[in-house]
XYZ file of C-alpha atoms in Angstrom:
567
model
C -46.936 0.223 -17.424
C -49.393 2.672 -16.151
C -51.716 4.136 -18.828
C -51.088 7.510 -17.456
C -47.619 7.628 -15.811
C -47.740 11.354 -15.032
C -50.802 11.192 -12.896
C -50.128 11.168 -9.160
C -50.477 8.008 -7.358
C -52.676 7.120 -4.294
C -53.678 9.969 -1.974
C -52.244 12.673 -4.204
C -54.734 11.938 -7.032
C -57.534 12.093 -4.369
C -55.929 15.248 -3.088
C -55.947 16.839 -6.498
C -59.643 15.870 -6.968
C -60.525 17.228 -3.517
C -58.729 20.461 -4.259
C -60.589 20.907 -7.536
C -63.813 20.091 -5.685
C -63.107 22.721 -3.056
C -62.253 25.372 -5.632
C -65.404 24.512 -7.467
C -67.354 24.782 -4.281
C -65.790 28.279 -3.552
C -66.618 29.399 -7.105
C -70.157 28.164 -6.801
C -70.570 29.894 -3.400
C -69.155 33.117 -4.882
C -71.577 32.849 -7.841
C -74.580 32.091 -5.483
C -73.453 34.927 -3.377
C -73.299 37.284 -6.261
C -76.801 36.305 -7.416
C -78.298 36.673 -4.016
C -76.468 40.162 -3.739
C -77.826 41.208 -7.207
C -81.328 39.831 -6.321
C -81.268 41.851 -3.084
C -79.910 44.873 -4.906
C -82.724 44.542 -7.498
C -85.311 44.141 -4.890
C -84.086 47.340 -3.206
C -83.929 49.300 -6.429
C -87.527 48.309 -7.212
C -88.692 49.283 -3.731
C -86.823 52.581 -3.962
C -88.429 53.186 -7.315
C -91.899 52.545 -5.755
C -91.177 54.870 -2.922
C -89.944 57.684 -5.427
C -93.187 57.180 -7.198
C -94.997 57.771 -4.036
C -92.870 60.853 -3.386
C -93.703 62.050 -6.834
C -97.431 61.658 -6.172
C -96.990 63.859 -3.126
C -94.931 66.472 -4.939
C -97.607 66.556 -7.832
C -100.468 66.995 -5.441
C -98.830 69.741 -3.499
C -97.890 71.447 -6.781
C -101.413 71.191 -7.892
C -102.686 72.623 -4.698
C -100.204 75.342 -4.872
C -101.231 76.356 -8.464
C -104.905 76.391 -7.624
C -104.583 78.364 -4.477
C -102.177 80.800 -5.989
C -104.664 81.342 -8.725
C -107.336 81.985 -6.045
C -105.060 84.441 -4.177
C -104.034 86.459 -7.292
C -107.687 86.509 -8.455
C -108.590 88.058 -4.980
C -106.082 90.622 -5.438
C -106.275 91.540 -9.087
C -109.862 90.618 -10.291
C -111.796 93.649 -8.815
C -109.328 96.146 -10.368
C -109.235 94.079 -13.722
C -113.050 94.137 -13.882
C -113.167 97.893 -13.364
C -110.621 98.410 -16.144
C -112.363 96.149 -18.543
C -115.802 97.914 -18.247
C -114.058 101.252 -19.463
C -113.692 103.143 -16.178
C -110.762 105.393 -15.946
C -108.954 104.211 -12.748
C -106.026 106.419 -11.631
C -102.847 104.495 -11.274
C -102.696 105.684 -7.681
C -106.106 104.291 -7.039
C -105.150 100.945 -8.461
C -102.212 100.699 -6.054
C -104.341 101.549 -3.035
C -106.909 99.073 -3.900
C -104.515 96.379 -4.470
C -102.842 97.048 -1.055
C -106.265 96.865 0.623
C -107.059 93.586 -1.194
C -103.812 91.926 0.002
C -104.420 93.188 3.557
C -107.769 91.566 3.528
C -106.503 88.092 2.359
C -107.738 85.616 5.009
C -104.557 83.541 5.901
C -101.851 83.448 8.587
C -99.383 84.984 6.239
C -98.299 88.442 7.574
C -95.345 88.588 4.958
C -97.890 88.333 2.183
C -100.475 90.611 3.610
C -97.955 93.284 4.171
C -96.107 93.607 0.735
C -92.890 95.443 0.486
C -94.582 97.483 -2.192
C -97.502 97.639 -4.720
C -96.989 99.351 -7.952
C -98.429 100.334 -11.357
C -96.440 100.829 -14.525
C -97.833 102.921 -17.386
C -96.977 102.434 -21.061
C -94.402 105.101 -20.847
C -92.470 103.152 -18.152
C -93.417 105.567 -15.455
C -93.560 103.496 -12.216
C -95.873 104.454 -9.277
C -95.378 102.634 -6.087
C -96.810 102.607 -2.624
C -94.922 103.495 -0.465
C -93.245 106.137 -2.486
C -89.938 105.807 -0.610
C -88.990 102.444 -2.429
C -85.213 102.265 -2.892
C -84.161 103.333 -6.463
C -82.359 99.986 -7.170
C -85.637 98.198 -6.265
C -87.654 100.478 -8.520
C -85.338 99.709 -11.269
C -85.478 95.953 -10.683
C -89.275 96.162 -10.927
C -89.333 98.110 -14.239
C -86.563 95.828 -15.821
C -88.425 92.744 -14.775
C -91.865 93.802 -16.019
C -90.499 94.798 -19.346
C -89.433 91.232 -19.997
C -93.160 90.019 -19.914
C -94.780 89.366 -23.192
C -98.603 88.778 -22.559
C -100.656 87.053 -25.366
C -102.254 89.594 -27.694
C -105.714 90.786 -26.610
C -105.638 89.032 -23.189
C -104.259 89.551 -19.774
C -101.721 87.589 -18.056
C -101.458 87.055 -14.355
C -98.581 85.309 -12.500
C -95.667 85.515 -10.255
C -92.004 86.075 -10.948
C -89.091 85.136 -8.773
C -86.165 87.502 -9.189
C -82.869 88.139 -7.504
C -82.412 91.079 -5.205
C -80.103 93.964 -5.951
C -77.852 92.673 -3.285
C -76.495 89.065 -3.646
C -76.598 88.674 0.161
C -80.481 89.345 0.285
C -83.064 86.759 -0.152
C -85.051 86.489 -3.493
C -88.131 88.640 -4.161
C -91.444 87.619 -5.669
C -93.568 89.879 -7.937
C -97.215 89.210 -8.515
C -98.387 90.891 -11.606
C -101.172 91.586 -14.056
C -100.455 92.499 -17.710
C -103.077 93.120 -20.327
C -103.213 94.535 -24.043
C -105.832 96.894 -25.513
C -107.942 97.144 -22.486
C -110.259 100.026 -22.305
C -109.630 102.760 -19.924
C -105.853 102.393 -19.640
C -103.618 101.579 -22.491
C -101.394 98.410 -21.642
C -101.974 98.756 -17.898
C -99.494 96.755 -15.750
C -99.735 96.555 -11.911
C -98.630 94.198 -9.250
C -97.093 93.660 -5.750
C -93.588 93.012 -4.365
C -92.940 90.553 -1.611
C -90.115 88.518 -0.356
C -90.178 84.938 -1.719
C -90.377 83.376 1.670
C -93.852 85.031 2.019
C -95.093 82.550 -0.436
C -93.812 79.811 2.010
C -96.405 81.252 4.576
C -99.092 80.510 1.992
C -97.726 77.019 1.387
C -97.494 76.297 5.026
C -101.146 77.219 5.372
C -102.152 74.869 2.451
C -99.879 71.958 3.563
C -101.042 71.827 7.271
C -103.504 69.061 7.749
C -103.485 67.912 4.076
C -103.014 64.401 2.971
C -100.686 64.317 0.060
C -100.784 60.570 -0.509
C -104.079 58.570 -1.119
C -105.556 56.692 1.812
C -104.904 53.243 0.135
C -101.047 53.992 0.173
C -100.646 55.979 3.422
C -103.424 54.724 5.451
C -104.183 57.104 8.419
C -100.698 58.334 8.667
C -100.294 62.129 8.657
C -98.038 63.632 5.892
C -95.419 64.726 8.439
C -94.833 61.140 9.616
C -93.968 59.767 6.201
C -92.948 62.833 4.095
C -90.549 65.716 4.006
C -91.724 68.494 1.627
C -89.994 71.532 0.491
C -90.676 74.435 -1.953
C -87.777 76.034 -3.587
C -87.051 78.679 -6.241
C -85.737 77.500 -9.574
C -82.215 78.371 -8.377
C -82.627 76.200 -5.078
C -83.466 79.049 -2.657
C -85.688 77.671 0.039
C -89.198 78.947 0.275
C -91.052 76.423 2.440
C -90.092 73.125 4.419
C -92.340 70.945 6.293
C -91.717 70.683 10.121
C -89.817 67.331 10.260
C -86.790 66.875 7.995
C -85.637 63.543 6.670
C -82.901 62.403 4.248
C -83.864 62.993 0.736
C -82.522 60.034 -1.130
C -85.950 58.847 -1.875
C -87.503 62.022 -3.448
C -89.219 63.361 -6.486
C -89.939 66.888 -7.732
C -92.793 68.749 -9.413
C -92.693 72.363 -10.703
C -95.569 74.998 -10.695
C -94.725 76.185 -14.088
C -93.166 79.430 -15.317
C -96.286 81.540 -14.580
C -95.682 80.865 -10.955
C -91.960 81.750 -10.879
C -90.714 78.137 -11.609
C -91.237 77.214 -8.046
C -90.310 73.588 -7.484
C -91.993 71.176 -4.982
C -89.678 68.364 -3.638
C -91.082 65.481 -1.683
C -88.919 62.913 0.127
C -90.141 59.686 1.795
C -88.993 59.001 5.322
C -86.811 55.830 5.014
C -88.112 54.113 8.234
C -91.686 54.599 6.898
C -91.129 52.363 3.980
C -92.559 49.336 5.759
C -95.834 51.280 6.095
C -95.948 52.035 2.350
C -94.902 48.809 0.683
C -94.847 45.180 1.705
C -91.651 44.094 3.317
C -90.337 47.703 3.514
C -87.022 48.782 2.169
C -84.737 45.721 2.258
C -81.381 46.107 4.059
C -78.172 45.490 2.211
C -77.181 41.820 2.201
C -73.553 42.668 1.368
C -72.252 42.309 5.057
C -74.070 38.953 5.475
C -72.932 37.616 2.126
C -69.417 38.848 2.676
C -69.430 37.033 6.034
C -70.678 33.867 4.390
C -68.297 34.123 1.738
C -65.354 34.628 4.129
C -66.779 31.705 6.102
C -66.727 29.436 2.987
C -63.274 30.595 2.119
C -62.214 29.890 5.679
C -63.659 26.375 5.437
C -61.960 25.856 2.134
C -58.482 26.938 3.402
C -59.018 24.807 6.525
C -59.944 21.921 4.233
C -56.864 22.536 2.035
C -54.540 22.797 5.194
C -56.170 19.567 6.573
C -55.636 17.957 3.192
C -52.049 18.827 3.006
C -51.594 17.705 6.604
C -53.276 14.360 5.532
C -50.807 14.050 2.650
C -47.891 14.734 4.939
C -49.235 12.099 7.344
C -49.817 9.759 4.551
C -46.214 10.277 3.326
C -44.984 9.659 6.905
C -46.918 6.449 7.161
C -45.597 5.195 3.899
C -42.084 5.932 5.107
C -43.070 4.248 8.330
C -44.387 1.112 6.528
C -41.128 1.162 4.307
C -38.934 1.367 7.358
C -40.809 -1.306 9.194
C -40.649 -3.597 6.260
C -36.854 -3.086 6.004
C -36.337 -3.623 9.609
C -38.328 -6.742 9.609
C -36.831 -8.157 6.447
C -33.274 -7.995 7.569
C -33.537 -10.020 10.809
C -36.009 -12.401 9.103
C -33.684 -13.102 6.305
C -30.738 -13.903 8.776
C -32.979 -16.203 10.815
C -34.310 -17.929 7.661
C -30.935 -18.371 6.071
C -29.359 -19.898 9.107
C -32.365 -22.112 9.837
C -32.415 -23.437 6.351
C -28.626 -24.185 6.548
C -29.147 -26.033 9.818
C -32.178 -27.913 8.422
C -30.191 -28.894 5.215
C -27.247 -30.209 7.442
C -24.736 -27.930 5.889
C -23.573 -26.717 9.267
C -21.643 -29.809 10.530
C -18.985 -28.258 12.594
C -19.875 -27.486 16.186
C -18.645 -23.900 15.987
C -20.716 -23.276 12.743
C -23.732 -24.452 14.518
C -23.062 -22.465 17.610
C -22.535 -19.373 15.423
C -25.947 -20.095 13.579
C -27.698 -20.371 16.904
C -26.184 -17.162 18.156
C -27.271 -15.231 15.036
C -30.879 -16.655 15.115
C -30.989 -15.760 18.850
C -29.613 -12.273 18.264
C -31.934 -11.602 15.265
C -34.870 -12.992 17.096
C -34.194 -10.528 19.885
C -33.849 -7.731 17.394
C -37.156 -8.668 15.712
C -38.848 -9.075 19.141
C -37.557 -5.587 20.018
C -38.864 -4.054 16.800
C -42.287 -5.803 17.226
C -42.533 -4.733 20.801
C -41.773 -1.121 19.898
C -44.577 -1.160 17.421
C -47.017 -2.741 19.946
C -45.945 -0.284 22.617
C -46.590 2.661 20.276
C -49.930 1.147 19.208
C -50.981 0.855 22.916
C -50.049 4.384 23.631
C -52.096 5.703 20.661
C -55.123 3.612 21.933
C -54.847 4.341 25.570
C -53.943 8.028 25.405
C -54.749 9.705 28.754
C -54.713 6.560 30.801
C -52.255 6.113 33.824
C -49.729 3.351 33.737
C -49.589 0.999 36.649
C -46.519 1.982 38.671
C -44.630 0.773 41.675
C -41.368 1.714 43.536
C -38.389 0.680 41.462
C -34.628 0.976 41.784
C -33.731 2.837 38.786
C -30.448 0.963 38.288
C -32.163 -2.334 38.277
C -34.636 -1.183 35.507
C -31.707 0.177 33.604
C -30.017 -3.299 33.876
C -32.913 -4.971 32.137
C -32.670 -2.578 29.171
C -28.921 -3.028 28.915
C -29.306 -6.810 28.876
C -31.726 -6.509 25.943
C -29.303 -4.394 23.842
C -25.967 -6.041 24.563
C -26.040 -8.411 21.603
C -26.366 -5.382 19.256
C -23.329 -3.788 20.998
C -21.355 -7.018 20.702
C -22.099 -7.380 17.025
C -20.892 -3.892 16.212
C -17.937 -3.859 18.646
C -19.217 -0.957 20.611
C -17.950 0.067 24.116
C -20.386 0.833 26.783
C -19.609 2.888 29.856
C -22.393 2.776 32.465
C -22.521 5.054 35.701
C -25.395 3.777 37.621
C -25.548 4.181 41.455
C -27.938 1.862 43.351
C -30.573 3.041 45.809
C -32.071 5.786 43.527
C -35.681 4.859 43.487
C -38.429 6.058 41.164
C -42.192 5.455 41.259
C -42.700 4.047 37.595
C -43.392 1.096 35.424
C -40.661 -1.416 35.021
C -41.558 -2.418 31.396
C -41.918 1.252 30.398
C -38.578 2.287 31.879
C -36.960 -0.868 30.243
C -38.488 0.315 26.870
C -37.087 3.870 27.386
C -33.587 2.384 27.912
C -33.857 -0.104 24.973
C -35.044 2.659 22.527
C -32.390 5.148 23.545
C -29.603 2.561 23.271
C -31.065 1.284 20.047
C -31.040 4.836 18.718
C -27.390 5.279 19.761
C -26.426 1.987 18.139
C -28.267 2.656 14.918
C -26.996 6.271 14.267
C -23.519 6.043 15.773
C -20.460 4.634 13.981
C -19.382 1.016 14.649
C -16.828 0.865 17.400
C -18.060 4.001 19.198
C -18.276 4.501 22.917
C -21.860 4.665 24.268
C -22.173 6.375 27.707
C -25.125 5.592 29.932
C -25.429 7.412 33.244
C -28.073 7.809 35.995
C -27.917 10.788 38.309
C -29.966 12.685 40.814
C -30.748 16.257 39.858
C -33.085 18.497 41.803
C -35.337 15.872 43.198
C -35.507 13.922 39.922
C -33.658 10.849 38.485
C -32.055 11.559 35.244
C -30.967 9.051 32.666
C -28.533 10.052 29.759
C -27.502 8.204 26.823
C -24.578 9.639 24.753
C -23.335 8.376 21.513
C -20.652 9.527 18.947
C -22.851 9.967 16.008
C -23.428 13.202 13.964
C -25.834 14.581 16.607
C -29.161 16.297 16.160
C -29.279 19.834 14.744
C -30.767 22.506 17.103
C -33.665 23.168 14.671
C -34.728 19.554 14.599
C -34.585 18.751 18.337
C -38.275 19.145 18.951
C -39.227 17.189 15.651
C -37.433 13.979 16.615
C -39.835 13.232 19.355
C -42.869 13.352 17.103
C -44.235 10.123 15.654
C -42.977 9.009 12.242
C -40.460 11.935 12.159
C -37.046 11.273 10.964
C -34.143 13.595 10.063
C -33.995 14.437 6.331
C -30.184 13.469 6.327
C -31.097 9.963 7.676
C -33.875 9.307 5.102
C -31.589 10.463 2.301
C -28.813 8.155 3.570
C -31.371 5.250 3.690
C -30.450 4.579 7.370
C -32.851 2.024 8.838
C -35.531 3.306 11.161
C -39.285 3.535 11.733
C -39.647 7.006 13.344
C -41.579 5.740 16.446
C -38.689 4.867 18.855
C -38.111 8.267 20.296
C -41.835 8.913 20.166
C -42.391 6.100 22.404
C -39.715 7.399 24.759
C -41.252 10.804 24.956
C -44.699 9.511 25.632
C -43.628 7.089 28.341
C -41.577 9.885 30.018
C -44.770 12.160 29.987
C -46.803 9.228 31.482
C -44.368 9.331 34.372
C -44.734 13.095 34.683
C -41.313 13.428 33.330
C -39.654 14.858 30.212
C -37.193 14.120 27.452
C -34.870 16.169 25.427
C -31.706 15.998 23.436
C -28.556 17.993 23.599
C -24.964 17.987 22.313
C -22.653 15.376 23.911
C -19.278 16.207 24.983
C -16.748 15.517 22.264
C -19.521 15.379 19.681
C -22.500 13.203 19.121
C -25.946 13.506 20.730
C -26.987 13.089 24.353
C -30.435 12.026 25.064
C -31.831 12.832 28.418
C -34.930 11.400 30.272
C -35.854 12.833 33.681
C -38.228 11.193 35.948
C -39.596 12.228 39.355
C -38.053 10.332 42.242
C -40.315 8.197 44.518
C -41.689 10.267 47.440
C -39.423 8.714 50.029
C -36.363 9.647 47.962
C -37.309 13.395 47.693
C -34.679 14.304 50.258
C -30.932 14.103 49.698
C -29.400 10.542 49.895
C -26.051 9.303 50.960
C -25.364 7.512 47.920
C -22.010 7.476 46.132
C -22.078 6.806 42.386
C -20.359 3.674 41.302
C -17.091 4.302 39.461
C -17.313 4.428 35.628
C -16.019 1.134 34.234
C -14.214 1.031 30.846
C -14.556 -2.342 29.260
C -13.303 -3.689 26.050
C -15.472 -3.952 22.795
C -18.624 -5.882 23.411
C -18.184 -5.716 27.079
C -20.178 -4.016 29.921
C -20.020 -3.600 33.665
């Protein structure tokens, strides 16, 4: 008894192990792919973090430059007036506005928007606003007063800065107010003065400060100008654009730095150009490995599927081979048993009557021929497997004579079963073929008819000329071949399911030999329904060249002979 009777035998156990191995390989490939993908993603995240750090350095540097330079600009505009106020001079408010306007006009920069403010103003403690020009729109005057009243400078000190404020009309661009507010200064109580410009006028200042400046240290950027690796913008706290560097890039790798509330909450945003990554970090920004890994995983999956399909085919072939071996064993056992039995009876002297001895010799001779036919079929099949693609030696043959050789070989089987044979075979129909191969075709077709037809049936064999070819037909009165199986019966080891279940003898190679021998003669073979039921097997071979034209040959009449007879 087997220790584990439920385990599959032979190739099926190996198939299960191989299937598990393939699944494990696929799982390992998936895990390795995931690890590689995660490593690549981690590498990319690290590289992007470094590039964002570099963008942050550039943003901080431009913000520092902006604060420093805005301090200088506001000092240039406001300091002369603030000094005069601090020494106790009474400076009329109108004079303050005039001097401030002149100071802005004298600012040395390519910034016409800044040098030509929308207005300069003073605001006394009573809330009276004095502007230059005097024709400032009422809503703008109201905006200045309301905005300046929100300021709360430190006690005893002055405060200087810039405010970014919305315009009275939502469609207009934001405005910037530069201002000075102080407490307890001699000469003017709580003097407040400043200027009004459009916010983009600050962009003119930033453009002047940005041009030609290196925002990244030389060890990082080398000699590359900022425009080749950076895209820099300055925006208001609400996102309104104030300044943008000339060349725009995607902003995925970006960082920000603000100038602080004393400068209107302006925000500097710096973005690294993606294709400049290789100049900033070793190896550059790694590309996504997902397409490659997906392709490799699909390839692994495809190989695994192909291996599984191949495995299933191998299992199917193994089953066919086992059935073949079983069929051959049965086919060999039956004639050998008959031969051995009658030989032993003869050797023991138990067959004393002449008629018994004659019968024993007849049986031994018949079974030996049957055994010889089976062995020859197997050898022929083996030769065809080994010599695939080779050309058979051929000669000019009379098809009827080759048919006669095959009929002689199968006649004992017909006699044993009591089958009737009707042959229609005109002489003079020549083919260019191999005599042994054609004889093997005839023998296999007749053996097939005898094996699957009922005892006492009528087997019809005919030769005819059809469209320049010689056609051999063998018809039996068996169950026939279902249309869906008519292509399968010509394949090696293939037998109909009904025949296997009925335990009919057979090896599954006879019709395969017929098909391959027909192909080697540039012919073909097929099966169809016979008249009155049963199957009709047809083999068509080309005629010899001299017979390609019509011949004046009259088919011999069909002869009906009694059981076991033939004409």
